Amino acid sequence: MRHSNVIDIRGLNSYYGNRHVLFDIHFAIPANRITVIMGVSGCGKTTLLRHLIGLKPSPPGRLLVDGEDMGGFNEARMNQYRSRIGVLFQSGALFNSMSVADNVSVPLRVHSKLSRETIRIIATIKLHQVGLSEYCDYMPSQLSGGMQKRAGLARAMAMDPEILFVDEPSSGLDPITAAGLDNLILELRDTLGMTIIVVTHELESALHIADQIVVLDKGRLLAAGSPENIQSSQDERVVQFLQRQADQKHEDTEAYIKALVGRKLRQL
Amino acid sequence: MNFTSQRLEPNKIVVQLEGLLNRWSVPKVRRGILSLARQEQVEVMEMDLSRLSKLDTAGIALMVEVLRTLAGKGGKLRLTGLNENAVKMIRLSRLDSAFDVEHSTSGGS
């Protein structure tokens, strides 16, 4: 039986070396819905995404996929999971030595037995969906940053994945193209029933596409709920984020001087 | 995925598809369906999708290959019996205007 939540995150902590970057994260990602993960730069959004796509190992029992512990996945099971997902990385992450269409074809070449002709047609269809079908034979270096990002999205969609992860889809795009991508994301949910996870700090886009919004702050889960719930939150940090208010707190001057001088200065 | 074919007229063939037409099944049926489209006399292929349970972009791509084969000799591909999934997939692929679609069946628009 299909689990109603595709992914359950249960008390996930994450570290880079000794640095603690995610603290006891709890929330669920429902099937066939769009979950938007938001927060200021450096709050841990991309680290969380890396756990969700299996690029950063998760401790046992902390991340469940269809009720199964991702922490216990062996290589074969992880590959099976990866064949179900599509990922748009923040940079687009295209292979510079391949044409745009060949980049989009890579997942299909790896994970299917489709003919070259069929794969080429699929690549063209996907590139058309992101407005780039005229650029099939271009090299990534011949595209703008925004176009590379859209080509990356076409590649992420190539397999009609059950779960689509999208990291900062709108960054570097003009407002009209960004709105077009938002509509495409909604269409993918409605047409294919995709479960979509979008990482962004574009508030307007999040409110437009999200079924659920998760707000992170300094590695901690600040709020999770429908766009309406998030907008009516009384939490000071959520309000600050929604109203785009600059942080009033300044950097720790003492720590800053200590880092420069090498020692704590004596108070005179 | 299964398909059956029936020659209605010397130049017209009906292909009925059943089950899933997706990236796993397309490699198994592609050669057979394309060989029907390549037959010298065949100018019109009617693809009956009424027993199709699921269609993905690989299935759409196969239809494009059939269309390309038939169009190359002045023929056409007609799609009938589209369910809601098929209609949405064709629309998502921005190919509404490429196929000759019969809209009178359930789920058609």
Short mmCIF file of C-alpha atoms in Angstrom, two decimals:
data_model
loop_
_atom_site.label_atom_id
_atom_site.label_comp_id
_atom_site.label_asym_id
_atom_site.label_seq_id
_atom_site.Cartn_x
_atom_site.Cartn_y
_atom_site.Cartn_z
CA MET A 1 0.00 0.00 0.00
CA ARG A 2 1.28 3.45 -0.89
CA HIS A 3 2.31 5.55 2.07
CA SER A 4 0.43 8.87 2.13
CA ASN A 5 3.68 10.61 3.04
CA VAL A 6 6.43 9.90 0.54
CA ILE A 7 9.12 11.05 2.95
CA ASP A 8 9.07 11.32 6.75
CA ILE A 9 11.84 13.25 8.46
CA ARG A 10 12.04 12.29 12.12
CA GLY A 11 14.51 14.14 14.27
CA LEU A 12 17.23 14.65 11.66
CA ASN A 13 20.49 16.18 12.85
CA SER A 14 23.29 16.95 10.42
CA TYR A 15 26.94 17.90 10.74
CA TYR A 16 29.82 19.10 8.59
CA GLY A 17 32.74 17.83 10.61
CA ASN A 18 32.10 19.13 14.13
CA ARG A 19 29.77 21.86 12.95
CA HIS A 20 26.12 21.14 13.76
CA VAL A 21 24.01 22.45 10.85
CA LEU A 22 20.58 20.82 11.20
CA PHE A 23 18.92 20.40 14.59
CA ASP A 24 16.22 17.79 15.21
CA ILE A 25 14.24 18.41 12.00
CA HIS A 26 10.73 16.87 11.94
CA PHE A 27 8.23 17.08 9.12
CA ALA A 28 6.57 14.96 6.42
CA ILE A 29 6.44 15.36 2.66
CA PRO A 30 2.99 14.34 1.40
CA ALA A 31 2.56 12.48 -1.91
CA ASN A 32 1.40 14.38 -5.00
CA ARG A 33 1.88 17.74 -3.33
CA ILE A 34 4.33 20.63 -3.61
CA THR A 35 6.42 21.23 -0.49
CA VAL A 36 8.46 24.42 -0.44
CA ILE A 37 11.44 24.65 1.90
CA MET A 38 12.28 28.27 2.72
CA GLY A 39 14.67 30.21 4.86
CA VAL A 40 17.46 32.76 4.67
CA SER A 41 20.79 31.88 3.05
CA GLY A 42 22.81 29.45 5.15
CA CYS A 43 19.82 28.17 7.15
CA GLY A 44 20.39 24.55 6.06
CA LYS A 45 17.96 24.26 3.13
CA THR A 46 20.45 22.77 0.71
CA THR A 47 21.92 20.48 3.37
CA LEU A 48 18.44 19.13 4.02
CA LEU A 49 17.97 18.64 0.28
CA ARG A 50 21.24 16.70 0.13
CA HIS A 51 19.88 14.31 2.76
CA LEU A 52 16.59 13.92 0.91
CA ILE A 53 18.27 12.94 -2.36
CA GLY A 54 20.74 10.62 -0.66
CA LEU A 55 23.87 12.68 -1.37
CA LYS A 56 24.50 13.09 2.35
CA PRO A 57 24.00 9.95 4.42
CA SER A 58 21.24 10.04 7.02
CA PRO A 59 21.49 8.29 10.38
CA PRO A 60 19.24 5.23 10.81
CA GLY A 61 15.60 5.95 11.58
CA ARG A 62 15.72 9.65 10.78
CA LEU A 63 14.58 9.69 7.16
CA LEU A 64 11.91 7.31 5.85
CA VAL A 65 10.96 6.89 2.17
CA ASP A 66 7.54 5.25 1.72
CA GLY A 67 7.93 4.10 5.32
CA GLU A 68 11.33 2.49 4.67
CA ASP A 69 14.45 3.71 6.49
CA MET A 70 16.75 5.48 4.03
CA GLY A 71 19.55 5.15 6.58
CA GLY A 72 19.45 1.41 5.94
CA PHE A 73 19.51 1.58 2.13
CA ASN A 74 22.24 -0.47 0.47
CA GLU A 75 23.70 0.69 -2.84
CA ALA A 76 21.15 -1.19 -4.97
CA ARG A 77 18.22 0.19 -2.97
CA MET A 78 19.68 3.70 -3.16
CA ASN A 79 20.03 3.38 -6.95
CA GLN A 80 16.42 2.22 -7.14
CA TYR A 81 15.37 5.30 -5.14
CA ARG A 82 17.46 7.56 -7.40
CA SER A 83 15.71 6.15 -10.50
CA ARG A 84 12.45 7.46 -9.00
CA ILE A 85 13.67 11.01 -8.43
CA GLY A 86 14.71 13.98 -10.52
CA VAL A 87 16.97 16.71 -9.17
CA LEU A 88 17.62 20.26 -10.32
CA PHE A 89 20.76 21.45 -8.57
CA GLN A 90 21.25 25.08 -7.66
CA SER A 91 23.87 25.61 -10.37
CA GLY A 92 22.07 23.57 -13.02
CA ALA A 93 25.09 21.17 -12.90
CA LEU A 94 25.20 20.48 -16.64
CA PHE A 95 28.05 18.51 -18.18
CA ASN A 96 30.04 21.09 -20.15
CA SER A 97 31.35 18.54 -22.66
CA MET A 98 27.85 17.52 -23.81
CA SER A 99 25.21 19.35 -25.83
CA VAL A 100 22.11 20.51 -24.01
CA ALA A 101 20.01 17.65 -25.45
CA ASP A 102 22.66 15.09 -24.50
CA ASN A 103 22.64 16.47 -20.95
CA VAL A 104 18.88 15.97 -20.75
CA SER A 105 19.30 12.44 -22.17
CA VAL A 106 21.74 11.25 -19.49
CA PRO A 107 19.19 9.89 -16.96
CA LEU A 108 17.33 8.01 -19.71
CA ARG A 109 20.55 6.48 -21.05
CA VAL A 110 21.49 5.33 -17.55
CA HIS A 111 18.10 4.16 -16.30
CA SER A 112 16.21 2.89 -19.37
CA LYS A 113 16.57 0.77 -22.50
CA LEU A 114 14.95 3.34 -24.76
CA SER A 115 16.41 3.82 -28.26
CA ARG A 116 18.55 6.84 -29.11
CA GLU A 117 15.74 8.19 -31.31
CA THR A 118 13.13 7.92 -28.56
CA ILE A 119 15.49 9.53 -26.04
CA ARG A 120 16.21 12.39 -28.41
CA ILE A 121 12.48 13.05 -28.84
CA ILE A 122 11.93 12.99 -25.06
CA ALA A 123 14.84 15.43 -24.61
CA THR A 124 13.30 17.78 -27.18
CA ILE A 125 9.88 17.57 -25.48
CA LYS A 126 11.39 18.35 -22.08
CA LEU A 127 13.46 21.21 -23.45
CA HIS A 128 10.36 22.62 -25.12
CA GLN A 129 8.54 22.54 -21.78
CA VAL A 130 11.18 24.87 -20.35
CA GLY A 131 11.30 27.01 -23.50
CA LEU A 132 14.63 25.72 -24.85
CA SER A 133 13.79 23.34 -27.70
CA GLU A 134 15.66 25.61 -30.12
CA TYR A 135 18.85 25.08 -28.12
CA CYS A 136 19.11 21.26 -28.27
CA ASP A 137 22.49 21.28 -29.99
CA TYR A 138 24.01 24.18 -28.07
CA MET A 139 26.74 23.58 -25.54
CA PRO A 140 26.05 24.69 -21.95
CA SER A 141 28.73 27.40 -22.21
CA GLN A 142 26.67 29.00 -24.99
CA LEU A 143 23.68 29.47 -22.67
CA SER A 144 23.02 32.13 -20.05
CA GLY A 145 22.90 31.13 -16.38
CA GLY A 146 19.10 31.18 -16.38
CA MET A 147 18.95 29.02 -19.51
CA GLN A 148 21.39 26.54 -17.99
CA LYS A 149 19.10 26.32 -14.98
CA ARG A 150 16.10 25.64 -17.20
CA ALA A 151 18.07 22.97 -19.09
CA GLY A 152 18.87 21.43 -15.70
CA LEU A 153 15.16 21.35 -14.94
CA ALA A 154 14.50 19.63 -18.28
CA ARG A 155 17.06 16.99 -17.31
CA ALA A 156 15.44 16.57 -13.88
CA MET A 157 12.09 15.98 -15.61
CA ALA A 158 13.45 13.60 -18.26
CA MET A 159 12.30 10.44 -16.50
CA ASP A 160 8.87 11.78 -15.48
CA PRO A 161 10.08 11.18 -11.92
CA GLU A 162 7.72 10.37 -9.07
CA ILE A 163 9.59 12.83 -6.87
CA LEU A 164 11.14 16.04 -8.19
CA PHE A 165 13.62 18.06 -6.13
CA VAL A 166 14.25 21.60 -7.30
CA ASP A 167 16.88 23.83 -5.69
CA GLU A 168 16.32 27.55 -6.28
CA PRO A 169 14.46 27.26 -9.62
CA SER A 170 13.87 30.99 -10.02
CA SER A 171 17.23 32.42 -9.05
CA GLY A 172 18.82 34.27 -11.96
CA LEU A 173 15.62 34.25 -14.00
CA ASP A 174 13.63 37.23 -15.17
CA PRO A 175 10.14 37.51 -13.58
CA ILE A 176 8.28 36.31 -16.67
CA THR A 177 10.41 33.19 -17.12
CA ALA A 178 10.25 32.52 -13.37
CA ALA A 179 6.45 32.73 -13.45
CA GLY A 180 6.45 30.29 -16.40
CA LEU A 181 8.51 27.81 -14.35
CA ASP A 182 6.11 28.15 -11.43
CA ASN A 183 3.23 27.27 -13.73
CA LEU A 184 5.16 24.30 -15.13
CA ILE A 185 5.78 22.99 -11.59
CA LEU A 186 2.05 23.23 -10.86
CA GLU A 187 1.27 21.47 -14.16
CA LEU A 188 3.68 18.61 -13.32
CA ARG A 189 1.87 18.06 -10.02
CA ASP A 190 -1.55 18.17 -11.61
CA THR A 191 -0.77 16.13 -14.73
CA LEU A 192 1.67 13.52 -13.48
CA GLY A 193 0.81 13.59 -9.78
CA MET A 194 4.44 14.34 -9.00
CA THR A 195 5.60 14.94 -5.46
CA ILE A 196 7.67 18.11 -5.74
CA ILE A 197 10.09 19.62 -3.24
CA VAL A 198 11.21 23.15 -4.02
CA VAL A 199 13.97 24.93 -2.12
CA THR A 200 13.70 28.68 -2.51
CA HIS A 201 13.74 32.02 -0.79
CA GLU A 202 11.45 33.58 -3.40
CA LEU A 203 8.45 34.29 -1.19
CA GLU A 204 6.02 35.21 -3.96
CA SER A 205 6.78 32.02 -5.86
CA ALA A 206 6.45 29.90 -2.70
CA LEU A 207 3.04 31.32 -1.85
CA HIS A 208 1.89 30.70 -5.42
CA ILE A 209 2.94 27.07 -5.82
CA ALA A 210 3.15 25.54 -2.33
CA ASP A 211 0.71 23.11 -0.78
CA GLN A 212 2.98 23.08 2.26
CA ILE A 213 5.71 25.50 3.35
CA VAL A 214 8.53 24.54 5.69
CA VAL A 215 10.58 27.42 7.14
CA LEU A 216 14.08 26.76 8.43
CA ASP A 217 16.11 29.18 10.55
CA LYS A 218 19.69 28.58 11.62
CA GLY A 219 19.30 24.85 11.04
CA ARG A 220 16.08 24.55 13.03
CA LEU A 221 12.53 24.03 11.86
CA LEU A 222 10.76 27.29 12.52
CA ALA A 223 7.34 26.56 11.04
CA ALA A 224 5.55 24.10 8.76
CA GLY A 225 2.06 24.36 7.34
CA SER A 226 -0.10 25.58 4.50
CA PRO A 227 0.78 28.94 2.90
CA GLU A 228 -2.19 30.44 4.78
CA ASN A 229 -0.92 29.08 8.11
CA ILE A 230 2.56 30.40 7.47
CA GLN A 231 1.25 33.83 6.47
CA SER A 232 -0.80 34.08 9.67
CA SER A 233 2.06 32.92 11.90
CA GLN A 234 2.78 35.12 14.91
CA ASP A 235 6.33 33.81 15.26
CA GLU A 236 8.70 36.78 15.28
CA ARG A 237 11.25 35.20 12.92
CA VAL A 238 8.58 33.99 10.46
CA VAL A 239 7.04 37.47 10.41
CA GLN A 240 10.49 38.99 9.91
CA PHE A 241 11.15 36.61 7.00
CA LEU A 242 7.77 37.21 5.37
CA GLN A 243 8.09 40.97 5.72
CA ARG A 244 11.66 40.97 4.46
CA GLN A 245 12.97 42.82 7.51
CA ALA A 246 16.73 42.97 7.87
CA ASP A 247 18.30 41.30 10.90
CA GLN A 248 18.69 43.82 13.74
CA LYS A 249 21.34 41.75 15.47
CA HIS A 250 24.87 42.58 14.50
CA GLU A 251 27.74 40.16 14.27
CA ASP A 252 29.46 39.23 17.47
CA THR A 253 32.08 42.04 17.54
CA GLU A 254 34.08 40.40 20.29
CA ALA A 255 34.43 37.16 18.34
CA TYR A 256 35.27 39.13 15.20
CA ILE A 257 38.10 41.04 16.87
CA LYS A 258 39.36 37.87 18.52
CA ALA A 259 39.50 36.20 15.11
CA LEU A 260 41.54 39.13 13.72
CA VAL A 261 43.81 39.77 16.68
CA GLY A 262 44.18 36.19 17.81
CA ARG A 263 43.11 36.84 21.40
CA LYS A 264 40.40 38.44 23.44
CA LEU A 265 41.24 42.08 24.17
CA ARG A 266 41.47 43.17 27.76
CA GLN A 267 38.80 45.69 28.77
CA LEU A 268 40.46 49.02 29.64
CA MET B 1 1.79 -3.74 -22.45
CA ASN B 2 0.16 -5.50 -25.39
CA PHE B 3 -0.88 -4.29 -28.78
CA THR B 4 -3.01 -5.77 -31.53
CA SER B 5 -3.45 -4.54 -35.10
CA GLN B 6 -6.22 -4.79 -37.62
CA ARG B 7 -6.09 -3.81 -41.28
CA LEU B 8 -9.37 -2.07 -42.04
CA GLU B 9 -8.56 -0.85 -45.53
CA PRO B 10 -5.51 -1.37 -47.72
CA ASN B 11 -4.06 1.94 -46.57
CA LYS B 12 -5.46 2.08 -43.01
CA ILE B 13 -4.48 0.13 -39.94
CA VAL B 14 -5.88 0.23 -36.41
CA VAL B 15 -3.52 -0.45 -33.52
CA GLN B 16 -5.01 -1.08 -30.11
CA LEU B 17 -2.75 -0.56 -27.11
CA GLU B 18 -3.44 -2.13 -23.74
CA GLY B 19 -1.81 -1.55 -20.34
CA LEU B 20 1.10 0.76 -19.59
CA LEU B 21 2.89 2.65 -22.35
CA ASN B 22 5.92 3.96 -20.51
CA ARG B 23 9.71 3.96 -20.50
CA TRP B 24 9.76 0.29 -19.52
CA SER B 25 7.29 -1.00 -22.12
CA VAL B 26 8.15 1.25 -25.08
CA PRO B 27 11.42 -0.62 -25.87
CA LYS B 28 9.39 -3.86 -26.11
CA VAL B 29 6.70 -2.63 -28.53
CA ARG B 30 8.47 0.11 -30.48
CA ARG B 31 9.90 -2.03 -33.26
CA GLY B 32 6.56 -3.81 -33.90
CA ILE B 33 4.50 -0.64 -34.02
CA LEU B 34 7.00 1.23 -36.19
CA SER B 35 7.19 -1.71 -38.64
CA LEU B 36 3.41 -1.43 -39.13
CA ALA B 37 3.74 2.29 -39.82
CA ARG B 38 6.55 1.60 -42.30
CA GLN B 39 4.50 -0.82 -44.41
CA GLU B 40 4.41 0.58 -47.88
CA GLN B 41 0.64 0.76 -48.30
CA VAL B 42 -0.16 2.12 -44.85
CA GLU B 43 -0.95 5.83 -44.94
CA VAL B 44 -3.27 6.14 -41.94
CA MET B 45 -2.74 4.59 -38.54
CA GLU B 46 -5.48 4.83 -35.97
CA MET B 47 -4.10 4.28 -32.47
CA ASP B 48 -6.84 3.19 -30.07
CA LEU B 49 -5.82 4.21 -26.54
CA SER B 50 -9.07 3.23 -24.79
CA ARG B 51 -7.43 0.30 -22.98
CA LEU B 52 -4.32 2.21 -22.06
CA SER B 53 -4.00 2.54 -18.29
CA LYS B 54 -0.99 4.87 -18.20
CA LEU B 55 1.03 6.91 -20.65
CA ASP B 56 4.29 8.74 -19.95
CA THR B 57 6.62 10.90 -22.06
CA ALA B 58 8.32 7.81 -23.53
CA GLY B 59 4.91 6.72 -24.84
CA ILE B 60 4.37 10.17 -26.30
CA ALA B 61 7.81 9.94 -27.93
CA LEU B 62 6.82 6.64 -29.59
CA MET B 63 3.72 8.32 -30.99
CA VAL B 64 5.93 11.10 -32.36
CA GLU B 65 8.13 8.49 -34.08
CA VAL B 66 5.06 6.86 -35.64
CA LEU B 67 3.76 10.26 -36.72
CA ARG B 68 7.16 11.12 -38.21
CA THR B 69 7.20 7.82 -40.16
CA LEU B 70 3.71 8.31 -41.54
CA ALA B 71 4.15 12.03 -42.26
CA GLY B 72 7.26 11.17 -44.26
CA LYS B 73 5.04 9.45 -46.84
CA GLY B 74 2.14 11.88 -46.62
CA GLY B 75 0.18 9.80 -44.11
CA LYS B 76 -1.28 10.62 -40.71
CA LEU B 77 -1.70 9.27 -37.18
CA ARG B 78 -5.08 9.42 -35.53
CA LEU B 79 -5.51 8.92 -31.80
CA THR B 80 -8.80 7.62 -30.40
CA GLY B 81 -10.16 6.58 -27.00
CA LEU B 82 -8.02 8.96 -24.99
CA ASN B 83 -8.47 8.88 -21.24
CA GLU B 84 -7.78 11.87 -19.00
CA ASN B 85 -4.14 10.86 -18.43
CA ALA B 86 -3.47 10.67 -22.18
CA VAL B 87 -5.12 14.03 -22.84
CA LYS B 88 -3.08 15.67 -20.07
CA MET B 89 0.18 14.08 -21.20
CA ILE B 90 -0.30 15.30 -24.77
CA ARG B 91 -1.12 18.75 -23.47
CA LEU B 92 1.88 18.76 -21.11
CA SER B 93 4.09 17.78 -24.05
CA ARG B 94 2.66 20.75 -26.01
CA LEU B 95 1.67 18.39 -28.83
CA ASP B 96 -2.07 19.07 -28.93
CA SER B 97 -1.82 20.43 -32.44
CA ALA B 98 0.53 17.73 -33.76
CA PHE B 99 -1.79 14.75 -33.40
CA ASP B 100 -5.13 14.16 -35.03
CA VAL B 101 -7.11 13.47 -31.85
CA GLU B 102 -10.67 12.18 -31.63
CA HIS B 103 -12.17 14.08 -28.71
CA SER B 104 -15.51 12.31 -28.35
CA THR B 105 -14.33 9.63 -25.90
CA SER B 106 -14.24 9.82 -22.10
CA GLY B 107 -11.80 12.28 -20.66
CA GLY B 108 -11.27 14.04 -23.97
CA SER B 109 -11.49 17.80 -24.09
#
